[in-house]
PDB file of C-alpha atoms in Angstrom:
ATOM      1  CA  UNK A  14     126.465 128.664  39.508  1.00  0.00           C
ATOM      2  CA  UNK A  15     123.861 128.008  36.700  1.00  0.00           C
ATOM      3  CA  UNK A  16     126.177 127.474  33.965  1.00  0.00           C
ATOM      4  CA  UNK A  17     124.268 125.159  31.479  1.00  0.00           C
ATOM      5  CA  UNK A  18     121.311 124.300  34.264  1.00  0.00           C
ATOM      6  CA  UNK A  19     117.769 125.174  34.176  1.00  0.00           C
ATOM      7  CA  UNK A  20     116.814 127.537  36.986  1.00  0.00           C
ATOM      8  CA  UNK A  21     114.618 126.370  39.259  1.00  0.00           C
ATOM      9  CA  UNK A  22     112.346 128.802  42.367  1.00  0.00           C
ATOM     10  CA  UNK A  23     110.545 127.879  44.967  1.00  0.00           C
ATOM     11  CA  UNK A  24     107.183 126.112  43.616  1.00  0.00           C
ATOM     12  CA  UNK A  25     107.944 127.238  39.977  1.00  0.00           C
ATOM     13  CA  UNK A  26     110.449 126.213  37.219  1.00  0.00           C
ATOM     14  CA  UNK A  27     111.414 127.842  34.578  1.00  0.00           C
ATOM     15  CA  UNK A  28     111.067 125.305  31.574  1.00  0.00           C
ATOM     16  CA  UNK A  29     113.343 124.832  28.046  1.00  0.00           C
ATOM     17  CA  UNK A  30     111.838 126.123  25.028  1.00  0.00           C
ATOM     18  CA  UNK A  31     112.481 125.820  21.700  1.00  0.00           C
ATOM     19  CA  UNK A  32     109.896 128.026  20.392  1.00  0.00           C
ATOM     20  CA  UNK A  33     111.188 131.403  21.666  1.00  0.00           C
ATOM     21  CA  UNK A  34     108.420 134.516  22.985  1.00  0.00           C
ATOM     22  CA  UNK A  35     108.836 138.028  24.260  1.00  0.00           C
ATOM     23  CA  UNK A  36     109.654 137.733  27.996  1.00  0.00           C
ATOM     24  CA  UNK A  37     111.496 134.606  27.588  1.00  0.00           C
ATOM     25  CA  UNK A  38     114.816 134.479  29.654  1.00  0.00           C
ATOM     26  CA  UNK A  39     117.471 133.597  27.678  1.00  0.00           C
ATOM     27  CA  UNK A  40     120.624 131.805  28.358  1.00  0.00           C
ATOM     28  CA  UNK A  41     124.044 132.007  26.433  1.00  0.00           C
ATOM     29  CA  UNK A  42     127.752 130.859  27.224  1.00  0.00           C
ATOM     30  CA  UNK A  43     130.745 133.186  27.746  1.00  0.00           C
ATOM     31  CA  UNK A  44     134.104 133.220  27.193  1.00  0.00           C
ATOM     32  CA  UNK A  45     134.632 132.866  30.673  1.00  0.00           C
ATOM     33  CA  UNK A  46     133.051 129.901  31.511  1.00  0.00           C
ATOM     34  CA  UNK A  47     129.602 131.429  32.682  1.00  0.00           C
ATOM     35  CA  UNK A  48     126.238 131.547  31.739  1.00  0.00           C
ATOM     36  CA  UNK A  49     124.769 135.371  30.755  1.00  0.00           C
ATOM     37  CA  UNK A  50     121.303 135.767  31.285  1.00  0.00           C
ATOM     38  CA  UNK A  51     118.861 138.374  29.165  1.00  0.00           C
ATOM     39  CA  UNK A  52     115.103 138.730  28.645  1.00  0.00           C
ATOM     40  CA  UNK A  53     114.089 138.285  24.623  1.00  0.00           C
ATOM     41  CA  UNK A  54     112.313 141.459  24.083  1.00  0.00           C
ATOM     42  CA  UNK A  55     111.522 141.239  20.566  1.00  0.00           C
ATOM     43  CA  UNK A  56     111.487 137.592  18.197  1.00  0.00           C
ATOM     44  CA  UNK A  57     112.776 139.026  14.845  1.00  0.00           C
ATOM     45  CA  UNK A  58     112.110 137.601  11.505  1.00  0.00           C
ATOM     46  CA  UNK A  59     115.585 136.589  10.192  1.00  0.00           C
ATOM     47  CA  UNK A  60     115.792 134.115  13.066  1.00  0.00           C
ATOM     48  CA  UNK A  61     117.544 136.819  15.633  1.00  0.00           C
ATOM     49  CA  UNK A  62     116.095 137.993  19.304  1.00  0.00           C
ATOM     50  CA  UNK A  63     117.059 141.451  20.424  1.00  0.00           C
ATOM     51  CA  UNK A  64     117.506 141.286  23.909  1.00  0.00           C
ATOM     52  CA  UNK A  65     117.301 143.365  27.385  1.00  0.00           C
ATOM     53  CA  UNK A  66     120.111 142.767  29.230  1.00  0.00           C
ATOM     54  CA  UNK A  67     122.795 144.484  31.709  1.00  0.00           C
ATOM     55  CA  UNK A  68     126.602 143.813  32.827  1.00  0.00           C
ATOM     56  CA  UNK A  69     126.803 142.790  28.855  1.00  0.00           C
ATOM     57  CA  UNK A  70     130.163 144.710  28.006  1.00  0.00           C
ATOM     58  CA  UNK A  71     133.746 144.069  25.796  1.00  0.00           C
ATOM     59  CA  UNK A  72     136.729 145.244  25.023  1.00  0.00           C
ATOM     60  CA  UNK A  73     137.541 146.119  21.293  1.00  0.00           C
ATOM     61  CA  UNK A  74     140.651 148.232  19.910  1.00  0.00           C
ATOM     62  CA  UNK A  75     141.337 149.065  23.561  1.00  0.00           C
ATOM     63  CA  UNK A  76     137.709 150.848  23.772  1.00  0.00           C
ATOM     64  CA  UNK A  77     135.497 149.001  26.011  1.00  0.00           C
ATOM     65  CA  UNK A  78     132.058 148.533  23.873  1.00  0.00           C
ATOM     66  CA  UNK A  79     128.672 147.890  25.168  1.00  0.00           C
ATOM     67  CA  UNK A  80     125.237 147.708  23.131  1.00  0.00           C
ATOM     68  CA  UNK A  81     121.745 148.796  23.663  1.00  0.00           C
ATOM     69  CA  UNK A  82     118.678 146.232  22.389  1.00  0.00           C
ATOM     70  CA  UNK A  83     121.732 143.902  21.401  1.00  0.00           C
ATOM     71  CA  UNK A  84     120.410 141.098  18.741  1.00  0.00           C
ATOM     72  CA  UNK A  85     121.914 137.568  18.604  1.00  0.00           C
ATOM     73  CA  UNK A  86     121.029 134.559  16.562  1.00  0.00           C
ATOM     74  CA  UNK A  87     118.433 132.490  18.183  1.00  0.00           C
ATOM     75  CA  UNK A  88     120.465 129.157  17.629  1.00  0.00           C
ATOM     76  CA  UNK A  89     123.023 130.584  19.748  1.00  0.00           C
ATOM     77  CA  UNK A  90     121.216 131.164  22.776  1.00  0.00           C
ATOM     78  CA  UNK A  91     118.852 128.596  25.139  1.00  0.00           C
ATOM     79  CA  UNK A  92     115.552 129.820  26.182  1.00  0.00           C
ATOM     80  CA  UNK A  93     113.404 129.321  28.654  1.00  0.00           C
ATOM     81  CA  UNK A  94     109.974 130.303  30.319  1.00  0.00           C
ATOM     82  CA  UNK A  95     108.413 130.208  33.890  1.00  0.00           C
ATOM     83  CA  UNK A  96     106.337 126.984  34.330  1.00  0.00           C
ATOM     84  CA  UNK A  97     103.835 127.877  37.378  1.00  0.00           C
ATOM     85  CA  UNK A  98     103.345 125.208  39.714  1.00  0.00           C
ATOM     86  CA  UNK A  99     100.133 126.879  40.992  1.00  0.00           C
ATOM     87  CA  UNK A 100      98.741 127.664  37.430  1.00  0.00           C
ATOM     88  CA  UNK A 101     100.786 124.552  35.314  1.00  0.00           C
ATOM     89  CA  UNK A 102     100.541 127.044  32.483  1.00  0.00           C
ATOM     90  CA  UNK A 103     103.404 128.872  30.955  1.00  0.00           C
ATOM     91  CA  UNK A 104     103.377 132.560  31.818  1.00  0.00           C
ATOM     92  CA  UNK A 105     103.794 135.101  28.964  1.00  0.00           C
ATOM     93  CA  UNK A 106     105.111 138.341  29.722  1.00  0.00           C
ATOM     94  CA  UNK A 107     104.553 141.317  27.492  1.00  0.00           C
ATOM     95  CA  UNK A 108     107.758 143.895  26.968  1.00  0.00           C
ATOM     96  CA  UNK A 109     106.833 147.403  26.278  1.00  0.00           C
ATOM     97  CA  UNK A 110     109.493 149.449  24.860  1.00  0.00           C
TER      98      UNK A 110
END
């Protein structure tokens, strides 16, 4: 349904970045013709997010795998950030461990 789109709510947008923060929602393409969807919850130094995420799983030596605080590179993945229509700021979200 969103596969390579921006989301857009009702009175708010959520806006492409290229500059990625904690609480940024992240986009990346599957293998199965989809877009998954995560929240960055920490930027990392070697040019990697670790990100929040659920329904993230695969299949690997007939074991099905799954990872906790899973890190990808950041050129990999699309980000982007809630515009508010009511505010025209960015919104920053903070993500406590």
């Amino acid at each position: 349904m969103l596969y390579n789109r921006t989301p857009i709510t009702s009175g708010d947008s959520f806006v492409r970045v290229s500059k990625p923060q904690v609480g940024d929602i992240v986009a990346m393409n599957t293998n199965h013709g989809t877009t998954h969807w995560a929240i960055a919850k920490k930027i990392n130094s070697n040019g990697t997010v670790t990100l929040i995420e659920q329904n993230w799983k695969w299949t690997q030596s007939s074991a099905t795998q799954c990872v906790v605080n899973r890190t990808v590179r950041s050129s990999s993945v699309r980000f982007f950030r809630l515009k508010s229509e009511a505010n025209t700021t960015t919104v920053s979200l903070t993500v406590e461990d």
